[in-house]
Short mmCIF file of C-alpha atoms in Angstrom, two decimals:
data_model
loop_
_atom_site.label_atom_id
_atom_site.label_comp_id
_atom_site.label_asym_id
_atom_site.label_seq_id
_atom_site.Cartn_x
_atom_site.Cartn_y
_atom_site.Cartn_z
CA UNK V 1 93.61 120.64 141.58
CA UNK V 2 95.39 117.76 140.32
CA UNK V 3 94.65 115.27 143.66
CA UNK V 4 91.56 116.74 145.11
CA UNK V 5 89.97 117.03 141.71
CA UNK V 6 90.82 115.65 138.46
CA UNK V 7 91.85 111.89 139.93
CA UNK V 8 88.18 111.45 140.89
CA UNK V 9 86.89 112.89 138.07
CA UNK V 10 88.90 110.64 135.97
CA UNK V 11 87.72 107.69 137.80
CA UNK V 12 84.25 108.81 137.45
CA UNK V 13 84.88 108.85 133.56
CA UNK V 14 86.50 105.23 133.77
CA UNK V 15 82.61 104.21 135.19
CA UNK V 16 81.10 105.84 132.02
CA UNK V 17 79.65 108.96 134.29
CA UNK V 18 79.53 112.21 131.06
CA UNK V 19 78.76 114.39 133.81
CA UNK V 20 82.37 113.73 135.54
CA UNK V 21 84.16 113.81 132.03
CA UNK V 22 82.17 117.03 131.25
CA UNK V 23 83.63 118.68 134.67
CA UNK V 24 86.81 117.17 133.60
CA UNK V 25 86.86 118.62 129.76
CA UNK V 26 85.94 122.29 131.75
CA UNK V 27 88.88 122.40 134.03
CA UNK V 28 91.47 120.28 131.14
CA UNK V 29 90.35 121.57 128.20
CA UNK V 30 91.94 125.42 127.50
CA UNK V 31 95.36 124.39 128.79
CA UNK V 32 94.72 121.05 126.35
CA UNK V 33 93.85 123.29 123.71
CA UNK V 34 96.46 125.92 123.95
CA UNK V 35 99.25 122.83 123.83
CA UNK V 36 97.89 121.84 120.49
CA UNK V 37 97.76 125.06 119.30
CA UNK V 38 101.16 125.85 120.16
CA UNK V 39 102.11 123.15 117.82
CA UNK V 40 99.92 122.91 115.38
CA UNK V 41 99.00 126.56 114.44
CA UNK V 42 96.03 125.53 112.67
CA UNK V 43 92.70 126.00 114.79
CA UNK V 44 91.14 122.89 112.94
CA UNK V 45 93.61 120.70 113.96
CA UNK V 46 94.03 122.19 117.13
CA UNK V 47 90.02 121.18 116.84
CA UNK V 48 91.02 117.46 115.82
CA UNK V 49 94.02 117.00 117.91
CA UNK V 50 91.82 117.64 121.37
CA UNK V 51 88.17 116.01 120.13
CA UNK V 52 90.50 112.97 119.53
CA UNK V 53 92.67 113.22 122.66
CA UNK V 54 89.46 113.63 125.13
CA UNK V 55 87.75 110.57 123.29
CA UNK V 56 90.67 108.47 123.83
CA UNK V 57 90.41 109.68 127.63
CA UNK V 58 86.63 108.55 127.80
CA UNK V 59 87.27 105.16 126.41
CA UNK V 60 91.12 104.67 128.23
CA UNK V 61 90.53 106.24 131.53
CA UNK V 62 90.35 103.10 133.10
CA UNK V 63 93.77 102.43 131.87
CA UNK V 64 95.60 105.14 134.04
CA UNK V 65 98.02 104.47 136.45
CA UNK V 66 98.10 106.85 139.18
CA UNK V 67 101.87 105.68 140.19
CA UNK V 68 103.24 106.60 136.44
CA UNK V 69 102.12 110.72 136.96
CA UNK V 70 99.67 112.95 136.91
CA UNK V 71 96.30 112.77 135.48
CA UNK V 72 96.87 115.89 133.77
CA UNK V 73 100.58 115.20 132.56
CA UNK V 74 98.75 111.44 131.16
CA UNK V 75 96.22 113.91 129.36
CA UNK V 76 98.24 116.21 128.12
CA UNK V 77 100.63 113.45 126.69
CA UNK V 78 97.80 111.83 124.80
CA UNK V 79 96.74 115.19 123.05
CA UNK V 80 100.62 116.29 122.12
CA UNK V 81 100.99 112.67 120.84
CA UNK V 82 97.87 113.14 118.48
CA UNK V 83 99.07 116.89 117.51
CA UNK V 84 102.05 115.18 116.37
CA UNK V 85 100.74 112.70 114.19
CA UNK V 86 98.78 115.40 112.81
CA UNK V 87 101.58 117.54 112.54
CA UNK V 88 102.96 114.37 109.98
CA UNK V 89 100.23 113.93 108.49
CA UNK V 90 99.19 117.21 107.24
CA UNK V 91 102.72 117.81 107.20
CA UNK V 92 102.42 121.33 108.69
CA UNK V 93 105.84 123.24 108.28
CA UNK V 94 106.78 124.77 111.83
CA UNK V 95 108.37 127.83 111.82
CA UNK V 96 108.61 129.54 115.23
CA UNK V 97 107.17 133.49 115.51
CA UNK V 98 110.51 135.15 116.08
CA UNK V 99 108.87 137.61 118.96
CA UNK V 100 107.99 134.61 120.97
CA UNK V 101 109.86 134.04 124.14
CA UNK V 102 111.19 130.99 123.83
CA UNK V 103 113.73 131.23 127.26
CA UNK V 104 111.23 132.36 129.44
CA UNK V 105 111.44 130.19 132.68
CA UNK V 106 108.56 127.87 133.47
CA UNK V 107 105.53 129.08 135.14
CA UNK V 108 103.93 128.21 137.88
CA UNK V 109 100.38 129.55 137.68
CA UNK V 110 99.13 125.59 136.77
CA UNK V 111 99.02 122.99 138.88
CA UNK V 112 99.46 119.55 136.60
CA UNK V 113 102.95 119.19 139.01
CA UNK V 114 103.19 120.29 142.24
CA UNK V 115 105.02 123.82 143.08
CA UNK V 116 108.04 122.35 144.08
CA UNK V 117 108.01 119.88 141.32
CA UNK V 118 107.94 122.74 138.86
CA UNK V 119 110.59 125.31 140.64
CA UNK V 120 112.56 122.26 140.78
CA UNK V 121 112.46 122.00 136.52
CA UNK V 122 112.64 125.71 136.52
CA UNK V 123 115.89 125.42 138.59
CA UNK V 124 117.46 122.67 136.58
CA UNK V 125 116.44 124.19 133.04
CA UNK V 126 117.90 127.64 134.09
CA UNK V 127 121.17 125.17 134.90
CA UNK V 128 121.33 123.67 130.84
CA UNK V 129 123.17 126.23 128.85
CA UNK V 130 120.84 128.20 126.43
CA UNK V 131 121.44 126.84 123.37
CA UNK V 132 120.52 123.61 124.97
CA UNK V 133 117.45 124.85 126.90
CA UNK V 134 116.60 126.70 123.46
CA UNK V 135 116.36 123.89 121.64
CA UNK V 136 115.07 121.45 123.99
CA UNK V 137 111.65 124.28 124.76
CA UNK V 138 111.60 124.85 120.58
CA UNK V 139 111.27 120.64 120.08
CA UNK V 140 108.93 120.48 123.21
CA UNK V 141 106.44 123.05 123.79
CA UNK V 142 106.10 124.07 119.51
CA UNK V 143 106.90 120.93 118.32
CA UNK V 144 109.58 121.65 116.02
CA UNK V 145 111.64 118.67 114.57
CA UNK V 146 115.35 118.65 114.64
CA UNK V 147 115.48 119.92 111.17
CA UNK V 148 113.14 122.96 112.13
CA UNK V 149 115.38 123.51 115.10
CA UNK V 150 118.48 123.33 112.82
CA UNK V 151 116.33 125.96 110.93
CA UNK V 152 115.11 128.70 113.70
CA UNK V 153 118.66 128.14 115.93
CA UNK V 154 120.87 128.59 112.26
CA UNK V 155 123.14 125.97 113.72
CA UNK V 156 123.96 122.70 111.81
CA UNK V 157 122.08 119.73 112.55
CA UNK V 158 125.04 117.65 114.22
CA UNK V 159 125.08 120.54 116.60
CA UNK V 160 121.51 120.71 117.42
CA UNK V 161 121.10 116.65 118.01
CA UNK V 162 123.86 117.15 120.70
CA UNK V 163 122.44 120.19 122.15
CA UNK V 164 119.31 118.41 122.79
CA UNK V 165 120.87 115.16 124.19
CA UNK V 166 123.27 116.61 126.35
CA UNK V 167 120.48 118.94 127.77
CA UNK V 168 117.73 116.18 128.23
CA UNK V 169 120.95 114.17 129.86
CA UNK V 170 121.72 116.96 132.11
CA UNK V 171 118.15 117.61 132.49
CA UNK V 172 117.69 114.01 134.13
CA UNK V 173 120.70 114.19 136.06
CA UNK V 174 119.29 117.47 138.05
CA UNK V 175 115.66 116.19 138.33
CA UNK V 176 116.60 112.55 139.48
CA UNK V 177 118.72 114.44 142.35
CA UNK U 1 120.78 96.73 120.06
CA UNK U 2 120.00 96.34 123.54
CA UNK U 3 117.06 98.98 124.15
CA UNK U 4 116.82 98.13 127.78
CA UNK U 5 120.34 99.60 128.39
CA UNK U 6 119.54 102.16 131.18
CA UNK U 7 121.09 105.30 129.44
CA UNK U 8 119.79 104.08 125.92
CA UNK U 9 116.30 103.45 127.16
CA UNK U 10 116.37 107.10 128.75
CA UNK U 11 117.80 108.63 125.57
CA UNK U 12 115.27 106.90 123.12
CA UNK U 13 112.21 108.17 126.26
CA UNK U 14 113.19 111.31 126.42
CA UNK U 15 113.19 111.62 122.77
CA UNK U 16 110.15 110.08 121.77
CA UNK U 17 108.45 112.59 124.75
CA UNK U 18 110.17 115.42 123.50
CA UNK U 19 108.63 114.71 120.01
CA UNK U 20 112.10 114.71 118.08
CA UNK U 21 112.18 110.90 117.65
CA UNK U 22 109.99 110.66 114.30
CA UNK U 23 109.02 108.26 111.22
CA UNK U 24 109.66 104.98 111.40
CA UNK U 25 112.09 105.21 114.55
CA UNK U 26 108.73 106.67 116.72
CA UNK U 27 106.79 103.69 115.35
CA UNK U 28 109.51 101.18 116.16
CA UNK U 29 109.63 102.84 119.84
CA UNK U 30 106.03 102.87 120.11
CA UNK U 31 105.70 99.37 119.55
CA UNK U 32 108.94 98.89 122.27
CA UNK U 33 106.75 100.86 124.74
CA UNK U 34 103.76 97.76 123.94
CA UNK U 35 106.47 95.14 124.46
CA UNK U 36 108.64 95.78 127.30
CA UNK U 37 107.24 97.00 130.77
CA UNK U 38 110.38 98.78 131.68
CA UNK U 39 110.65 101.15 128.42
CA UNK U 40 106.81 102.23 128.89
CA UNK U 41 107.61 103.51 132.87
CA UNK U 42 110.78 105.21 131.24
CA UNK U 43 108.48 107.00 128.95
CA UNK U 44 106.13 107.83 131.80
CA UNK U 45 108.71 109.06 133.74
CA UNK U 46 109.97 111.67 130.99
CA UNK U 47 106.14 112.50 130.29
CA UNK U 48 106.18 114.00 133.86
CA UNK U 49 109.54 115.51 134.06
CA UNK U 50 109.10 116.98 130.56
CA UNK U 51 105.05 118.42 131.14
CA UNK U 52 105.86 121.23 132.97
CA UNK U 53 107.08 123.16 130.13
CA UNK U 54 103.72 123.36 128.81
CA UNK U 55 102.48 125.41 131.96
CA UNK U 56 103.66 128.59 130.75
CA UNK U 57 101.81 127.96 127.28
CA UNK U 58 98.77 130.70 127.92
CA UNK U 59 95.28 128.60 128.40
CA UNK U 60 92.82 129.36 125.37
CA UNK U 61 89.21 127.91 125.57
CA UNK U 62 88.38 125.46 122.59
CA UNK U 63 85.58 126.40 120.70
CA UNK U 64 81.90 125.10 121.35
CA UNK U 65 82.10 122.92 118.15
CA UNK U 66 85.23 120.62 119.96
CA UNK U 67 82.74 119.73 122.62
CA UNK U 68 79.88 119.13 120.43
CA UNK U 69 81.99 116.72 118.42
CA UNK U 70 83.16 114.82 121.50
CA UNK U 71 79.83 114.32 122.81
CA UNK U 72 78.66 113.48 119.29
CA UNK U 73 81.16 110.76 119.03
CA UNK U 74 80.82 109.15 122.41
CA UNK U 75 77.45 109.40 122.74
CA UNK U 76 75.14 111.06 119.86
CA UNK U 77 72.33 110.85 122.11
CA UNK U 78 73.63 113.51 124.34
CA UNK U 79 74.56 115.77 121.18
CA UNK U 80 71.52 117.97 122.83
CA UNK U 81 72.91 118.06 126.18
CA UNK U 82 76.22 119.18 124.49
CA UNK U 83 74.53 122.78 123.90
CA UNK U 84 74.62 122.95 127.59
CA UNK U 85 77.72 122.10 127.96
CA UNK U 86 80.51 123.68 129.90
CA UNK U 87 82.37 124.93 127.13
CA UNK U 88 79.27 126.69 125.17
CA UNK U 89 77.74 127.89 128.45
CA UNK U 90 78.06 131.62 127.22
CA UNK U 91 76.01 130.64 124.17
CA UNK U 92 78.54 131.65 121.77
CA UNK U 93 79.35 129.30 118.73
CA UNK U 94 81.46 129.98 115.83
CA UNK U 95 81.13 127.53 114.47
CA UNK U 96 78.37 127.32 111.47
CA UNK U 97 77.43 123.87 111.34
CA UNK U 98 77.05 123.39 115.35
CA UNK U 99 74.74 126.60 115.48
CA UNK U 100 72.88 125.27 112.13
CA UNK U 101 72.25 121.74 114.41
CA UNK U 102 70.52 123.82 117.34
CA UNK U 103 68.21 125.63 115.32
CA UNK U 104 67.16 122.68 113.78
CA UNK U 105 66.43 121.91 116.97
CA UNK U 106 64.91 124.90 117.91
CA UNK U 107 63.21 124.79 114.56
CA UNK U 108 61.54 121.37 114.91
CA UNK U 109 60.12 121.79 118.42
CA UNK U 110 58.77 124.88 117.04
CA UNK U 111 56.50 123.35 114.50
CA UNK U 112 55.49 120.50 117.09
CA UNK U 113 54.01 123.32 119.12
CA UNK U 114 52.57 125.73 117.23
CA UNK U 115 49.80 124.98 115.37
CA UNK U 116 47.95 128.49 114.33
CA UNK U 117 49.22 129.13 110.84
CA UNK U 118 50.08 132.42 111.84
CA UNK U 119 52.69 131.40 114.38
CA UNK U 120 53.62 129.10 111.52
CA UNK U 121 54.26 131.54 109.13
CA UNK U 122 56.78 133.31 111.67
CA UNK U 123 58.39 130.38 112.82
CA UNK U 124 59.35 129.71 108.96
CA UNK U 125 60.50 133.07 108.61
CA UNK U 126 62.78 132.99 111.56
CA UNK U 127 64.27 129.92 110.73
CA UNK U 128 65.01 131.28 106.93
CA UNK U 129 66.48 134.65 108.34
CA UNK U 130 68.75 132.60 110.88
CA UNK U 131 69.74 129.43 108.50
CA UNK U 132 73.72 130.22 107.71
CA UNK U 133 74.76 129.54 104.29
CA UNK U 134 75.52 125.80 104.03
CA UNK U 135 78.67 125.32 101.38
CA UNK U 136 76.58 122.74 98.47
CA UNK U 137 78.17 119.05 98.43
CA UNK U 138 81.02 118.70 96.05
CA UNK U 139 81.62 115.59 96.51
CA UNK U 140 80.27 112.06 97.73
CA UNK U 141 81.65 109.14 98.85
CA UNK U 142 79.51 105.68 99.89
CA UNK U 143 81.24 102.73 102.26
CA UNK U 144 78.94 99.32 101.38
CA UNK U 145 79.38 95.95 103.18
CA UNK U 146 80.19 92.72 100.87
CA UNK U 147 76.29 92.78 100.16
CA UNK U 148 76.02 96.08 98.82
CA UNK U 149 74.33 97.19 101.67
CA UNK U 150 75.35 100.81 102.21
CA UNK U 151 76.48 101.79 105.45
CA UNK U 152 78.16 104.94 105.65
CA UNK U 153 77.59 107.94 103.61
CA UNK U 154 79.98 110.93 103.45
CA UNK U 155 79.52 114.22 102.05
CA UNK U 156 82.05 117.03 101.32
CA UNK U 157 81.92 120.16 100.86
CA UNK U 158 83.96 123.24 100.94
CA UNK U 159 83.94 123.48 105.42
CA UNK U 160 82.22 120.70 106.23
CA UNK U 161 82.83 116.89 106.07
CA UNK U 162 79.44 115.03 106.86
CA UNK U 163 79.00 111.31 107.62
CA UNK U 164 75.92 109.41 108.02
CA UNK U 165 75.18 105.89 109.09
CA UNK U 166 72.39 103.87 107.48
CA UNK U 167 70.59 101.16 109.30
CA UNK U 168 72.30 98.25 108.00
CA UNK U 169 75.06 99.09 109.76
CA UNK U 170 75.45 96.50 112.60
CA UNK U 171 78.21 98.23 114.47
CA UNK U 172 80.11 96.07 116.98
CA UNK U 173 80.23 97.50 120.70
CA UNK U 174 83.98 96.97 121.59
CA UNK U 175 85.76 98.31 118.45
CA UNK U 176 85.86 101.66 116.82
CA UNK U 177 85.29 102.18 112.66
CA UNK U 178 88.21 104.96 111.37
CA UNK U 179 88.24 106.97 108.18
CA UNK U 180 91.44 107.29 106.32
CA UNK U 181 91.94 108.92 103.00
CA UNK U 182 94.75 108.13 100.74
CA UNK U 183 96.91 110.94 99.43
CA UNK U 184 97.36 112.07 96.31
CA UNK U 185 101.36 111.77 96.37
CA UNK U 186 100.92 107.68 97.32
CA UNK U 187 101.95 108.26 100.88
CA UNK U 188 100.66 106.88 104.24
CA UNK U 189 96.94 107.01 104.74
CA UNK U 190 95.53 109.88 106.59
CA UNK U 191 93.63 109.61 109.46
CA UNK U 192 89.62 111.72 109.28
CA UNK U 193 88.55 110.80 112.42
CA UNK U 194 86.52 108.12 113.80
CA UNK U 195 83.04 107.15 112.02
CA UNK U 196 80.19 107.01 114.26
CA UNK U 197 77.88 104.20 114.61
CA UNK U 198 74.68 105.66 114.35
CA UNK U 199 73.08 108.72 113.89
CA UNK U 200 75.66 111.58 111.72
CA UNK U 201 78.74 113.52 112.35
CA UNK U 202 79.97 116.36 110.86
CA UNK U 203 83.51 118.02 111.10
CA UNK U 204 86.20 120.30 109.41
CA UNK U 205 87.76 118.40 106.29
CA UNK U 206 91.68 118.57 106.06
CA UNK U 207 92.49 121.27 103.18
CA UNK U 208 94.40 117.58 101.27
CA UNK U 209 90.72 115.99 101.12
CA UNK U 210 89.97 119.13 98.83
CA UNK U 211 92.22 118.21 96.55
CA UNK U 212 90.44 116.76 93.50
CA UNK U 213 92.97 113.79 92.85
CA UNK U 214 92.54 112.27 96.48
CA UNK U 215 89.87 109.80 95.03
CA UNK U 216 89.86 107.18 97.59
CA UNK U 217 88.53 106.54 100.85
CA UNK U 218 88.98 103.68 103.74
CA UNK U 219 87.28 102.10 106.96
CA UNK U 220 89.22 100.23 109.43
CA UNK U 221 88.46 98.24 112.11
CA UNK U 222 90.48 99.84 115.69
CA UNK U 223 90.29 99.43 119.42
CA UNK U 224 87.65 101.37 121.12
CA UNK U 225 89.52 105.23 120.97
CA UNK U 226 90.98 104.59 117.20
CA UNK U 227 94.15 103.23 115.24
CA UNK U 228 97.17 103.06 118.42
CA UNK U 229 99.77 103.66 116.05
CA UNK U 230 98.26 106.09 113.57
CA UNK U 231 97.87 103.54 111.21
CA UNK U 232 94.98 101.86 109.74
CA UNK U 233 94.63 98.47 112.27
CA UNK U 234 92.43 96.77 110.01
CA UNK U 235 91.34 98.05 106.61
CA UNK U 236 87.23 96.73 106.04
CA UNK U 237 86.55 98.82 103.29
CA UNK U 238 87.77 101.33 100.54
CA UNK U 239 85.79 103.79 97.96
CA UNK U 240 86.24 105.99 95.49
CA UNK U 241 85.05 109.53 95.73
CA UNK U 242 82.55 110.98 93.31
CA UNK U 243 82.15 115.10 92.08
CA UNK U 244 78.28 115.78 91.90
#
């Protein structure tokens, strides 16, 4: 999807065609969603967090650079960026549904990365320990701060800001291989 | 503190992706990122090795109301396209205030073609059986230039947070306006969105602008996609908010 499809979309937006960003919105727009949901909770800022993210597309798509990622991973960056300002702003208190899975390996029914790209982060997050890839999915995916990790992983804070550097360290080491 | 230090710069990136770098440190970074070519390709690079744990995050469709506000925003003239759009194509809203919009619609082109009173009569009754029930306007707010000119006019109520522009607005092409409210515990203004520059928007108000001792309201002036920090850029105007 991500070559064939959303890079000329995107450069369709940067020329001020709606009909391209429309297109774009339909394929983008659940998995957009669903991100901000994840960390926001609240359906109107969920609301906020994506209206504002997909204007700041439409008026910055010219500003992409292809060589920097994917069009979907710079889209999906401006929406968790605005989620968490929102998540300051509102100050919305983070507490993580204890049923959810939060070790489940990455999957690979999206296509923002390429399937080897993601079996590669699947192999080197199954190779953190899981404490570290714990904490590391609990900051990322539901935005929890390092006090709300401290809070859902019961371990003190000290512990949790290593946990999360040593992973992201380790994390680079494997992915730059 | 040398932030171009290769496993400094990474630390800081992968932090500030991650979302755990916060406060004043995130707007320090952010500001880093503007400044030195190196730390913003750092940041890019931990945007793509980080964005694949958000592929196992189920997909759930946005309501039609996102879309509507989008196209309202960047275009208000294509606000009636917008019921086409992809995202509303099954015709499903629930969202009051968008479905109240299209039949308005329906409702004026309606009375443009009918002209036997009969016809009349049941296009007023449809439109009263079909009309949700619009929360009143609690409260009022009104922007005015150095002139006293009004130019933007906001209405709150219970679910809805309406803003209209008046006609001596002369709105400048290249910059965006942003509301901000200030909170009732003196903290950092809080972002409501962009303000359009013509026609009337209308979204879902924060549960803080409820609050009866947030009195005051403020326009900046931000590059075209608002404030790149989330802070106001350039404060134009402020206003107090009135109960009616």
């Amino acid at each position: 999807m991500e070559h064939e499809t959303l890079f000329p979309l995107l450069c369709e937006t940067a020329n001020g065609n709606k009909t391209a960003f429309a297109e774009l919105y339909n394929l983008t727009s659940a998995q957009m969603y669903a991100v901000a949901l994840k960390m926001l909770k609240r359906p109107e800022l969920a609301d906020e967090a994506i209206q504002d993210a997909y204007i700041k597309i439409w008026h910055n798509a010219g500003q992409y650079q292809r060589g920097k990622g994917t069009v979907f991973t710079w889209m999906l960056s401006i929406a968790r960026y605005r989620a968490l300002d929102l998540m300051r702003y509102h100050k919305v208190r983070n507490e993580v549904d204890l049923s959810e899975d939060t070790h489940s390996p990455v999957s690979t029914d999206e296509s923002a990365l390429s399937d080897a790209e993601l079996q590669k982060l699947e192999a080197c997050m199954g190779e953190l320990e899981p404490s570290q890839r714990q904490a590391i999915h609990l900051a990322y995916v539901n935005g929890l701060s390092h006090q709300e990790v401290e809070a859902h992983m019961a371990s003190p804070l000290g512990t949790i800001k290593s946990w999360i550097r040593r992973g992201l360290q380790s994390l680079q080491r494997c992915l730059s291989l | 503190m040398n932030y171009l230090n290769e496993q400094r710069r990474n630390a800081l990136a992968a932090e500030y992706v991650l979302g755990t770098l916060r406060g004043k440190a995130r707007a320090r970074y952010q500001k880093l990122m503007m400044q030195y070519q190196l730390i913003a390709e750092t940041t890019a690079l931990w945007e793509q090795y980080l964005g694949g744990l958000n592929q196992r995050v189920p997909p759930v469709k946005p309501p039609p109301r996102v879309w509507e506000a989008i196209c309202a925003q960047i275009d208000p003239a294509s606000v009636t396209e917008s019921a086409n759009s992809p995202s509303s194509s099954d015709g499903t809203s629930d969202d009051n205030i968008v479905a109240f919009e299209r039949k308005r619609r329906k409702q004026s082109r309606l009375f443009s073609g009918v002209a036997a009173a009969a016809a009349l009569m049941m296009a007023v009754l449809l439109v009263t059986l079909s009309e949700p029930v619009v929360a009143p306007i609690e409260r009022v707010a009104i922007f005015s230039d150095t002139d006293n000119q009004p130019l933007w006019i906001i209405e709150i109520s219970g679910d809805s947070l309406n803003v209209r522009v008046t006609d001596a607005l002369a709105a400048v092409s290249d910059k965006d306006y942003q509301l901000w409210m200030a909170p009732a515990d003196g903290g950092a203004p809080i972002s409501l969105g962009l303000l359009p520059k013509n026609g009337d928007i209308t979204r879902i108000p924060p549960e803080m602008l409820l609050d009866k001792n947030v009195t005051v309201l403020a326009v900046s002036l931000e590059p075209l996609g608002g404030s790149p920090n989330g802070s106001p850029t350039d404060v134009l105007y402020h206003t107090n908010i009135f109960s009616v």
